[in-house]
Short mmCIF file of N, CA and C and ligand atoms in Angstrom, two decimals:
data_model
loop_
_atom_site.label_atom_id
_atom_site.label_comp_id
_atom_site.label_asym_id
_atom_site.label_seq_id
_atom_site.Cartn_x
_atom_site.Cartn_y
_atom_site.Cartn_z
N MET A 1 237.36 156.20 13.38
CA MET A 1 237.36 155.00 12.54
C MET A 1 237.76 153.91 13.27
N ALA A 2 237.18 152.68 12.84
CA ALA A 2 237.38 151.55 13.68
C ALA A 2 237.02 150.47 12.83
N LEU A 3 237.56 149.36 12.82
CA LEU A 3 237.48 147.83 12.29
C LEU A 3 236.28 147.27 13.12
N ILE A 4 235.40 146.70 12.57
CA ILE A 4 234.27 146.05 13.41
C ILE A 4 234.33 144.51 12.76
N PRO A 5 234.25 143.70 13.92
CA PRO A 5 234.30 142.06 13.32
C PRO A 5 233.06 141.75 12.51
N ILE A 6 233.59 140.77 11.34
CA ILE A 6 232.52 140.28 10.52
C ILE A 6 231.95 138.93 10.94
N ILE A 7 230.83 139.08 10.94
CA ILE A 7 229.83 137.69 11.42
C ILE A 7 229.89 136.77 10.42
N LEU A 8 230.20 135.47 10.66
CA LEU A 8 229.99 134.15 9.77
C LEU A 8 229.01 133.62 10.01
N ILE A 9 228.73 132.71 8.82
CA ILE A 9 227.80 131.56 8.87
C ILE A 9 228.06 130.66 9.98
N PRO A 10 227.24 130.01 10.83
CA PRO A 10 225.91 130.11 10.69
C PRO A 10 224.88 131.08 11.67
N ASP A 11 225.53 132.20 11.83
CA ASP A 11 225.02 133.09 12.82
C ASP A 11 223.66 133.52 12.16
N PRO A 12 222.63 133.62 13.18
CA PRO A 12 221.10 133.91 12.60
C PRO A 12 220.78 135.33 12.26
N VAL A 13 222.04 136.21 12.57
CA VAL A 13 221.71 137.56 12.07
C VAL A 13 221.79 137.85 10.81
N LEU A 14 222.54 136.83 9.96
CA LEU A 14 222.59 137.03 8.73
C LEU A 14 221.31 136.37 7.84
N ARG A 15 220.34 135.87 8.67
CA ARG A 15 219.04 135.32 7.98
C ARG A 15 217.93 136.40 8.54
N LYS A 16 218.18 137.32 9.10
CA LYS A 16 217.10 138.21 9.79
C LYS A 16 216.80 139.33 8.54
N VAL A 17 215.67 139.70 8.44
CA VAL A 17 215.33 140.73 7.60
C VAL A 17 215.49 142.00 8.25
N ALA A 18 216.53 142.91 7.69
CA ALA A 18 216.96 144.33 8.56
C ALA A 18 215.86 145.19 8.49
N SER A 19 215.90 146.10 9.31
CA SER A 19 214.90 147.38 9.37
C SER A 19 215.41 148.40 8.79
N PRO A 20 214.37 149.29 7.97
CA PRO A 20 214.77 150.44 7.61
C PRO A 20 215.44 151.50 8.53
N VAL A 21 216.19 152.32 8.10
CA VAL A 21 216.72 153.37 8.97
C VAL A 21 215.49 154.41 8.84
N ALA A 22 215.27 154.86 10.14
CA ALA A 22 213.99 155.85 10.23
C ALA A 22 214.69 157.27 10.19
N GLU A 23 215.79 157.27 10.86
CA GLU A 23 216.49 158.68 10.98
C GLU A 23 217.99 158.66 10.87
N ILE A 24 218.61 159.29 9.91
CA ILE A 24 220.10 159.31 9.65
C ILE A 24 220.72 160.21 10.63
N THR A 25 221.57 159.79 11.63
CA THR A 25 222.19 160.39 12.57
C THR A 25 223.74 160.55 12.16
N ASP A 26 224.60 161.15 13.36
CA ASP A 26 225.86 160.99 13.28
C ASP A 26 226.46 159.49 13.52
N GLY A 27 225.52 158.81 14.13
CA GLY A 27 226.09 157.21 14.59
C GLY A 27 225.61 156.50 13.40
N THR A 28 224.77 157.03 12.61
CA THR A 28 224.59 156.09 11.17
C THR A 28 225.78 156.32 10.32
N ARG A 29 226.32 157.67 10.23
CA ARG A 29 227.48 158.12 9.48
C ARG A 29 228.63 157.40 9.95
N GLN A 30 228.77 157.46 11.37
CA GLN A 30 229.96 156.77 12.04
C GLN A 30 229.95 155.34 11.48
N LEU A 31 228.84 154.68 11.56
CA LEU A 31 228.79 153.11 11.29
C LEU A 31 229.06 153.10 9.53
N LEU A 32 228.56 153.71 8.90
CA LEU A 32 229.07 153.60 7.53
C LEU A 32 230.52 153.87 7.30
N ASP A 33 231.18 154.55 8.08
CA ASP A 33 232.66 155.14 8.07
C ASP A 33 233.41 153.72 8.45
N ASP A 34 232.92 153.17 9.40
CA ASP A 34 233.44 151.99 10.08
C ASP A 34 233.32 150.87 9.18
N MET A 35 232.19 150.71 8.53
CA MET A 35 231.81 149.74 7.50
C MET A 35 232.86 149.73 6.50
N ALA A 36 232.99 150.94 6.04
CA ALA A 36 233.92 151.02 4.78
C ALA A 36 235.39 150.76 5.05
N GLU A 37 235.72 151.20 6.33
CA GLU A 37 237.27 150.58 6.80
C GLU A 37 237.29 149.36 6.93
N THR A 38 236.08 148.66 7.54
CA THR A 38 236.11 147.17 7.67
C THR A 38 236.25 146.39 6.33
N MET A 39 235.56 146.97 5.32
CA MET A 39 235.30 146.38 4.00
C MET A 39 236.67 146.61 3.24
N TYR A 40 237.51 147.82 3.38
CA TYR A 40 238.85 147.88 2.84
C TYR A 40 239.73 146.88 3.25
N ASP A 41 239.56 146.81 4.71
CA ASP A 41 240.73 145.88 5.48
C ASP A 41 240.52 144.35 5.09
N ALA A 42 239.32 143.89 4.73
CA ALA A 42 238.90 142.63 4.69
C ALA A 42 239.86 141.83 3.63
N PRO A 43 240.08 142.01 2.60
CA PRO A 43 239.45 143.28 1.54
C PRO A 43 238.29 142.52 0.97
N GLY A 44 237.12 143.43 0.80
CA GLY A 44 235.64 142.96 -0.09
C GLY A 44 235.62 144.23 -0.63
N ILE A 45 234.64 144.02 -1.76
CA ILE A 45 234.07 145.21 -2.67
C ILE A 45 232.49 145.42 -2.06
N GLY A 46 232.14 144.93 -1.01
CA GLY A 46 231.02 145.28 -0.38
C GLY A 46 230.86 144.86 0.83
N LEU A 47 229.92 145.51 1.71
CA LEU A 47 229.62 145.02 3.06
C LEU A 47 228.20 145.54 3.42
N ALA A 48 227.54 144.66 4.14
CA ALA A 48 226.02 144.87 4.50
C ALA A 48 226.09 144.93 5.93
N ALA A 49 225.21 145.98 6.68
CA ALA A 49 225.27 146.04 8.15
C ALA A 49 224.90 144.68 9.03
N PRO A 50 224.13 143.75 8.39
CA PRO A 50 224.14 142.63 9.11
C PRO A 50 225.38 141.75 9.38
N GLN A 51 226.13 142.34 8.40
CA GLN A 51 227.57 141.26 8.53
C GLN A 51 228.52 141.91 9.74
N VAL A 52 228.19 143.05 10.18
CA VAL A 52 228.61 143.41 11.33
C VAL A 52 227.72 143.45 12.66
N ASN A 53 226.75 142.55 12.27
CA ASN A 53 225.82 142.49 13.65
C ASN A 53 224.91 143.39 13.87
N ILE A 54 224.69 144.19 12.72
CA ILE A 54 223.67 145.40 12.86
C ILE A 54 222.46 145.29 11.87
N SER A 55 221.53 144.86 12.40
CA SER A 55 220.16 144.44 11.34
C SER A 55 219.50 145.68 10.90
N GLU A 56 220.22 146.67 10.29
CA GLU A 56 219.60 147.63 9.56
C GLU A 56 220.02 147.69 8.13
N ARG A 57 219.26 148.74 7.29
CA ARG A 57 219.33 148.30 5.97
C ARG A 57 220.37 149.47 5.45
N ILE A 58 221.60 149.27 5.66
CA ILE A 58 222.80 149.92 5.21
C ILE A 58 223.74 149.20 4.66
N ILE A 59 224.43 149.57 3.53
CA ILE A 59 225.43 148.82 2.92
C ILE A 59 226.45 149.84 2.53
N VAL A 60 227.63 149.39 2.27
CA VAL A 60 228.68 149.98 1.39
C VAL A 60 229.27 149.23 0.29
N MET A 61 229.82 149.96 -0.73
CA MET A 61 230.57 149.27 -1.82
C MET A 61 231.47 150.09 -2.52
N ASP A 62 232.46 149.31 -2.75
CA ASP A 62 233.47 149.88 -3.62
C ASP A 62 233.98 149.02 -4.94
N CYS A 63 233.64 149.04 -5.86
CA CYS A 63 233.93 147.95 -7.10
C CYS A 63 234.76 148.77 -8.00
N GLY A 64 235.65 149.89 -7.38
CA GLY A 64 236.51 150.56 -8.25
C GLY A 64 237.82 150.07 -8.33
N ARG A 65 238.93 150.14 -8.89
CA ARG A 65 240.04 149.82 -9.19
C ARG A 65 240.95 150.50 -8.19
N ASP A 66 242.08 149.87 -7.48
CA ASP A 66 242.98 150.61 -6.57
C ASP A 66 243.10 152.07 -6.99
N GLU A 67 243.41 152.28 -8.28
CA GLU A 67 243.82 153.64 -8.72
C GLU A 67 242.73 154.41 -8.66
N GLU A 68 241.60 153.85 -8.57
CA GLU A 68 240.22 154.74 -8.74
C GLU A 68 239.20 154.20 -7.91
N PRO A 69 239.20 154.57 -6.54
CA PRO A 69 238.20 154.09 -5.75
C PRO A 69 236.79 154.88 -5.95
N GLU A 70 235.92 153.85 -5.75
CA GLU A 70 234.48 154.52 -5.83
C GLU A 70 233.49 153.95 -4.77
N LEU A 71 233.53 154.88 -3.55
CA LEU A 71 232.93 154.29 -2.44
C LEU A 71 231.60 154.79 -2.38
N TYR A 72 230.50 153.94 -2.40
CA TYR A 72 229.18 154.23 -2.26
C TYR A 72 228.68 153.86 -0.81
N LYS A 73 228.12 154.66 -0.30
CA LYS A 73 227.28 154.46 1.05
C LYS A 73 225.67 154.51 0.73
N MET A 74 224.99 153.48 1.08
CA MET A 74 223.57 153.59 0.81
C MET A 74 222.74 153.15 1.96
N ILE A 75 221.83 153.96 2.17
CA ILE A 75 220.73 153.85 3.19
C ILE A 75 219.55 153.34 2.72
N ASN A 76 218.89 152.57 3.16
CA ASN A 76 217.51 151.89 2.68
C ASN A 76 217.59 151.92 1.16
N PRO A 77 218.72 151.10 0.65
CA PRO A 77 218.69 150.85 -0.82
C PRO A 77 217.46 150.10 -1.31
N GLU A 78 216.99 150.15 -2.48
CA GLU A 78 216.01 149.40 -3.15
C GLU A 78 215.95 149.23 -4.66
N ILE A 79 216.12 147.91 -4.96
CA ILE A 79 216.36 147.65 -6.57
C ILE A 79 214.69 148.13 -7.28
N ILE A 80 214.78 149.13 -8.11
CA ILE A 80 213.47 149.59 -8.56
C ILE A 80 213.28 149.19 -10.00
N ALA A 81 214.26 148.55 -10.57
CA ALA A 81 214.26 148.01 -11.80
C ALA A 81 215.51 147.10 -12.17
N SER A 82 215.02 145.85 -12.84
CA SER A 82 216.13 144.74 -13.23
C SER A 82 216.07 144.54 -14.69
N SER A 83 217.15 144.27 -15.41
CA SER A 83 217.00 143.95 -16.75
C SER A 83 216.51 142.50 -17.00
N GLN A 84 215.89 142.33 -18.21
CA GLN A 84 215.53 140.79 -18.55
C GLN A 84 216.78 140.03 -18.76
N GLU A 85 217.65 140.65 -19.06
CA GLU A 85 218.97 140.35 -19.52
C GLU A 85 219.65 139.62 -18.29
N ARG A 86 220.43 138.51 -18.33
CA ARG A 86 220.85 137.77 -17.26
C ARG A 86 222.56 137.87 -17.19
N SER A 87 223.30 137.91 -16.32
CA SER A 87 224.68 137.72 -16.52
C SER A 87 225.15 136.59 -15.14
N VAL A 88 226.28 136.02 -15.55
CA VAL A 88 226.74 134.99 -14.39
C VAL A 88 227.84 135.57 -14.09
N LEU A 89 228.15 135.73 -12.66
CA LEU A 89 229.33 136.04 -12.19
C LEU A 89 230.09 135.26 -11.19
N GLU A 90 231.26 135.21 -10.84
CA GLU A 90 231.66 134.14 -9.52
C GLU A 90 231.63 135.21 -8.53
N GLU A 91 230.80 134.69 -7.28
CA GLU A 91 230.69 135.57 -6.13
C GLU A 91 231.47 134.83 -5.17
N GLY A 92 231.59 135.64 -4.16
CA GLY A 92 232.16 135.16 -2.58
C GLY A 92 231.59 135.87 -1.72
N CYS A 93 231.87 135.68 -0.56
CA CYS A 93 231.07 136.61 0.60
C CYS A 93 231.90 136.55 1.68
N LEU A 94 232.16 137.47 2.24
CA LEU A 94 233.13 137.74 3.51
C LEU A 94 232.56 137.07 4.70
N SER A 95 231.28 136.74 4.80
CA SER A 95 230.51 135.87 5.85
C SER A 95 230.61 134.28 5.69
N ILE A 96 231.04 134.09 4.31
CA ILE A 96 231.44 132.58 4.16
C ILE A 96 232.71 132.39 3.41
N PRO A 97 234.02 132.38 4.43
CA PRO A 97 235.22 132.57 3.70
C PRO A 97 235.69 131.53 3.10
N ASN A 98 236.46 131.95 1.90
CA ASN A 98 237.12 131.10 1.08
C ASN A 98 236.20 130.17 0.26
N GLN A 99 235.02 130.56 -0.04
CA GLN A 99 233.97 129.67 -1.02
C GLN A 99 233.47 130.82 -1.90
N THR A 100 233.50 130.12 -3.16
CA THR A 100 232.92 131.06 -4.40
C THR A 100 231.96 130.07 -5.21
N ALA A 101 231.03 130.91 -5.98
CA ALA A 101 230.36 130.06 -6.65
C ALA A 101 229.69 131.02 -7.88
N ASP A 102 229.22 130.35 -9.04
CA ASP A 102 228.59 131.15 -10.13
C ASP A 102 227.50 131.54 -9.83
N VAL A 103 227.18 132.92 -9.86
CA VAL A 103 225.76 133.12 -9.53
C VAL A 103 224.98 133.99 -10.62
N GLU A 104 223.93 133.57 -11.31
CA GLU A 104 223.15 134.25 -12.34
C GLU A 104 222.40 135.29 -11.78
N ARG A 105 222.26 136.49 -12.20
CA ARG A 105 221.31 137.55 -11.53
C ARG A 105 221.15 138.56 -12.71
N PRO A 106 219.98 139.41 -12.69
CA PRO A 106 219.99 140.36 -13.65
C PRO A 106 221.02 141.30 -13.94
N ALA A 107 221.29 141.42 -15.20
CA ALA A 107 222.67 142.09 -15.58
C ALA A 107 222.89 143.71 -15.28
N HIS A 108 221.60 144.25 -15.19
CA HIS A 108 221.49 145.62 -15.02
C HIS A 108 220.50 145.87 -14.16
N VAL A 109 220.71 146.61 -13.01
CA VAL A 109 219.65 147.13 -12.19
C VAL A 109 219.85 148.54 -11.89
N ASP A 110 218.71 149.21 -11.62
CA ASP A 110 218.53 150.71 -11.15
C ASP A 110 218.20 150.30 -9.65
N VAL A 111 219.05 151.46 -8.67
CA VAL A 111 218.90 151.28 -7.31
C VAL A 111 218.52 152.68 -7.02
N ARG A 112 217.50 152.76 -5.94
CA ARG A 112 217.23 154.04 -5.31
C ARG A 112 217.65 153.91 -3.81
N TYR A 113 218.42 155.08 -3.43
CA TYR A 113 218.74 154.99 -1.79
C TYR A 113 218.69 156.23 -1.25
N LEU A 114 219.20 156.42 -0.09
CA LEU A 114 219.44 157.78 0.70
C LEU A 114 220.90 157.85 0.62
N ASP A 115 221.40 158.88 0.31
CA ASP A 115 222.79 159.36 0.69
C ASP A 115 222.98 159.50 2.28
N VAL A 116 224.24 159.88 2.70
CA VAL A 116 224.61 160.12 4.11
C VAL A 116 223.94 161.46 4.65
N ASP A 117 223.60 162.21 3.45
CA ASP A 117 222.70 163.47 3.91
C ASP A 117 221.26 163.39 3.79
N GLY A 118 220.78 162.04 3.62
CA GLY A 118 219.51 161.81 3.53
C GLY A 118 218.82 162.29 2.17
N ASN A 119 219.54 162.47 1.32
CA ASN A 119 219.07 162.95 -0.04
C ASN A 119 218.89 161.57 -0.96
N GLU A 120 217.83 161.61 -1.61
CA GLU A 120 217.51 160.52 -2.32
C GLU A 120 218.43 160.42 -3.71
N GLN A 121 218.94 159.35 -3.89
CA GLN A 121 219.65 159.11 -4.85
C GLN A 121 219.40 158.02 -5.81
N MET A 122 219.70 157.92 -7.31
CA MET A 122 219.42 156.83 -7.96
C MET A 122 220.86 156.59 -8.72
N LEU A 123 221.03 155.23 -8.92
CA LEU A 123 222.14 154.60 -9.42
C LEU A 123 221.92 153.49 -10.24
N HIS A 124 222.41 153.51 -11.68
CA HIS A 124 222.30 152.58 -12.52
C HIS A 124 223.52 151.76 -12.54
N CYS A 125 223.43 150.31 -12.36
CA CYS A 125 224.43 149.46 -11.89
C CYS A 125 224.50 148.44 -13.30
N GLU A 126 225.84 148.17 -13.65
CA GLU A 126 226.14 147.20 -14.48
C GLU A 126 227.24 146.42 -14.13
N GLY A 127 227.41 145.19 -14.65
CA GLY A 127 228.92 144.56 -14.44
C GLY A 127 228.85 144.06 -13.31
N LEU A 128 230.21 144.07 -12.57
CA LEU A 128 230.36 143.81 -11.14
C LEU A 128 229.69 144.68 -10.21
N LEU A 129 229.32 145.71 -10.33
CA LEU A 129 228.82 146.58 -9.31
C LEU A 129 227.21 146.33 -9.26
N ALA A 130 226.65 145.75 -10.34
CA ALA A 130 225.11 145.12 -10.34
C ALA A 130 225.38 144.05 -9.60
N ALA A 131 226.23 143.16 -9.88
CA ALA A 131 226.23 141.69 -8.91
C ALA A 131 226.36 142.17 -7.41
N CYS A 132 227.35 143.20 -7.36
CA CYS A 132 227.58 143.58 -5.93
C CYS A 132 226.30 144.00 -5.19
N VAL A 133 225.61 145.26 -5.77
CA VAL A 133 224.54 145.85 -5.10
C VAL A 133 223.41 144.90 -4.84
N GLN A 134 223.35 143.79 -5.77
CA GLN A 134 222.17 142.74 -5.48
C GLN A 134 222.92 141.97 -4.57
N HIS A 135 223.82 141.37 -4.48
CA HIS A 135 224.28 140.63 -3.37
C HIS A 135 224.20 141.57 -1.85
N GLU A 136 224.26 142.58 -1.97
CA GLU A 136 224.48 143.42 -0.55
C GLU A 136 223.11 143.57 -0.21
N ILE A 137 222.08 143.87 -1.04
CA ILE A 137 220.70 144.18 -0.80
C ILE A 137 220.07 142.81 -0.37
N ASP A 138 220.49 141.79 -1.01
CA ASP A 138 220.10 140.33 -0.47
C ASP A 138 220.28 139.96 0.87
N HIS A 139 221.46 140.62 1.30
CA HIS A 139 222.15 140.35 2.92
C HIS A 139 220.88 141.19 3.82
N LEU A 140 220.45 142.30 3.19
CA LEU A 140 219.41 143.12 3.95
C LEU A 140 218.15 142.24 4.13
N ASP A 141 217.91 141.27 3.30
CA ASP A 141 216.81 140.41 3.53
C ASP A 141 216.98 138.89 3.93
N GLY A 142 218.12 138.82 4.54
CA GLY A 142 218.67 137.53 5.20
C GLY A 142 218.95 136.44 3.90
N VAL A 143 219.35 137.01 2.58
CA VAL A 143 219.56 136.09 1.81
C VAL A 143 220.96 136.07 1.39
N LEU A 144 221.61 134.80 1.26
CA LEU A 144 223.11 134.70 0.85
C LEU A 144 223.29 134.28 -0.57
N PHE A 145 224.52 134.52 -1.25
CA PHE A 145 224.71 134.01 -2.65
C PHE A 145 224.46 132.51 -2.92
N ILE A 146 224.72 131.87 -1.88
CA ILE A 146 224.46 130.39 -1.90
C ILE A 146 223.05 129.96 -2.09
N ASP A 147 222.10 130.79 -1.81
CA ASP A 147 220.50 130.64 -2.02
C ASP A 147 220.09 130.70 -3.42
N HIS A 148 221.03 131.31 -4.28
CA HIS A 148 220.78 131.36 -5.67
C HIS A 148 221.39 130.38 -6.56
N ILE A 149 222.13 129.20 -5.92
CA ILE A 149 222.91 127.94 -6.67
C ILE A 149 222.04 126.66 -6.34
N SER A 150 222.26 125.75 -6.94
CA SER A 150 221.69 124.44 -6.75
C SER A 150 222.02 123.95 -5.23
N ARG A 151 221.01 123.26 -4.74
CA ARG A 151 221.07 122.67 -3.47
C ARG A 151 222.34 121.91 -3.30
N LEU A 152 222.83 121.09 -4.18
CA LEU A 152 223.86 120.24 -4.03
C LEU A 152 225.23 121.01 -3.79
N LYS A 153 225.15 122.35 -4.74
CA LYS A 153 226.45 123.12 -4.54
C LYS A 153 226.45 123.99 -3.09
N ARG A 154 225.23 124.16 -2.87
CA ARG A 154 224.95 124.91 -1.57
C ARG A 154 225.54 123.85 -0.50
N ASP A 155 225.02 122.96 -0.31
CA ASP A 155 225.32 121.95 0.73
C ASP A 155 226.85 121.66 1.02
N MET A 156 227.46 121.65 -0.37
CA MET A 156 228.75 121.60 -0.33
C MET A 156 229.84 122.67 0.22
N ILE A 157 229.09 123.93 -0.28
CA ILE A 157 229.89 124.94 0.22
C ILE A 157 229.73 125.23 1.58
N VAL A 158 228.51 125.12 2.24
CA VAL A 158 228.21 125.15 3.39
C VAL A 158 229.13 124.38 4.33
N ARG A 159 229.24 122.84 3.89
CA ARG A 159 229.94 122.09 4.72
C ARG A 159 231.33 122.29 4.87
N LYS A 160 231.85 122.70 3.53
CA LYS A 160 233.42 123.11 3.46
C LYS A 160 233.51 124.30 4.35
N ALA A 161 232.55 125.30 4.35
CA ALA A 161 232.93 126.56 5.15
C ALA A 161 232.70 126.21 6.61
N LEU A 162 231.94 125.21 7.16
CA LEU A 162 231.86 125.03 8.45
C LEU A 162 233.04 124.38 8.99
N LYS A 163 233.48 123.46 8.19
CA LYS A 163 234.61 122.57 8.44
C LYS A 163 235.87 123.40 8.64
N ASP A 164 236.00 124.32 7.44
CA ASP A 164 237.14 125.34 7.57
C ASP A 164 236.97 126.17 8.86
N LEU A 165 235.91 126.68 9.17
CA LEU A 165 235.88 127.66 10.44
C LEU A 165 236.02 126.86 11.68
N ARG A 166 235.60 125.48 11.84
CA ARG A 166 235.99 124.68 13.03
C ARG A 166 237.41 124.50 12.95
N HIS A 167 238.33 124.10 11.88
CA HIS A 167 239.51 124.03 11.88
C HIS A 167 240.28 125.33 12.43
N ALA A 168 239.68 126.66 11.96
CA ALA A 168 240.19 127.75 12.24
C ALA A 168 240.05 128.16 13.81
N ALA A 169 239.07 127.67 14.35
CA ALA A 169 238.76 127.83 15.66
C ALA A 169 239.66 126.93 16.69
N GLY A 170 240.28 125.91 16.07
CA GLY A 170 241.25 124.90 16.87
C GLY A 170 240.35 123.86 17.47
N ARG A 171 239.20 123.68 16.93
CA ARG A 171 238.24 122.54 17.39
C ARG A 171 238.21 121.54 16.49
N GLY A 172 238.74 121.36 15.32
CA GLY A 172 238.55 120.44 14.13
C GLY A 172 239.39 119.42 14.61
O1 LIG B 1 234.23 140.91 -1.61
C1 LIG B 1 233.05 140.51 -1.98
N1 LIG B 1 233.21 140.19 -3.40
C2 LIG B 1 232.12 140.04 -4.27
C3 LIG B 1 232.48 139.40 -5.48
C4 LIG B 1 231.18 139.06 -6.32
C5 LIG B 1 229.85 139.50 -6.09
C6 LIG B 1 229.69 140.11 -4.98
C7 LIG B 1 230.76 140.33 -4.00
S1 LIG B 1 230.42 141.11 -2.35
C8 LIG B 1 231.76 140.34 -1.39
C9 LIG B 1 231.85 141.08 -0.05
C10 LIG B 1 230.64 140.63 0.65
O2 LIG B 1 230.55 139.52 1.32
N2 LIG B 1 229.73 141.37 0.82
O3 LIG B 1 228.57 141.10 1.49
NI1 LIG B 2 228.31 138.83 1.32
#
């Protein structure tokens, strides 16, 4: 197990469309383990492979409480149905540190994915898990949560985040 550095905006890897995984290998499983460790360490409730500089369609999520962890490892996840009903949730992103915004998305989604053994799985997601899985699959398409809010709010968040990061790097 190993922690992997998390990529921050404005790195272009976060804007690329990630490639499907063609073959699930021990390397894929090792990456999923390392991503889970990195997610818990951050801490975050989800992590997509582009956030660790790997442009492949792989995500991990755990929206469970501390007492009841619920880790999902998903390969080539796809949203196959979305509810008409929408819900608004405050989102953040490990690649845009210290910034949050209310994001409106379908309230429920059905996700199809491959598990670590290559078996097809289906998961019905609601609440925080629904927001999280949509946020993670967006990362696989080069989309960030700030793309779902007004341009004014987006520009403000990006400006603040970049300023924060400059200060953190000691160049501000
Ligand atoms: O840790 C995270 N919290 C979160 C909160 C609401 C909706 C989505 C998320 S995902 C985020 C971690 C992250 O950046 N995943 O890509
Ligand atoms: Ni994110």
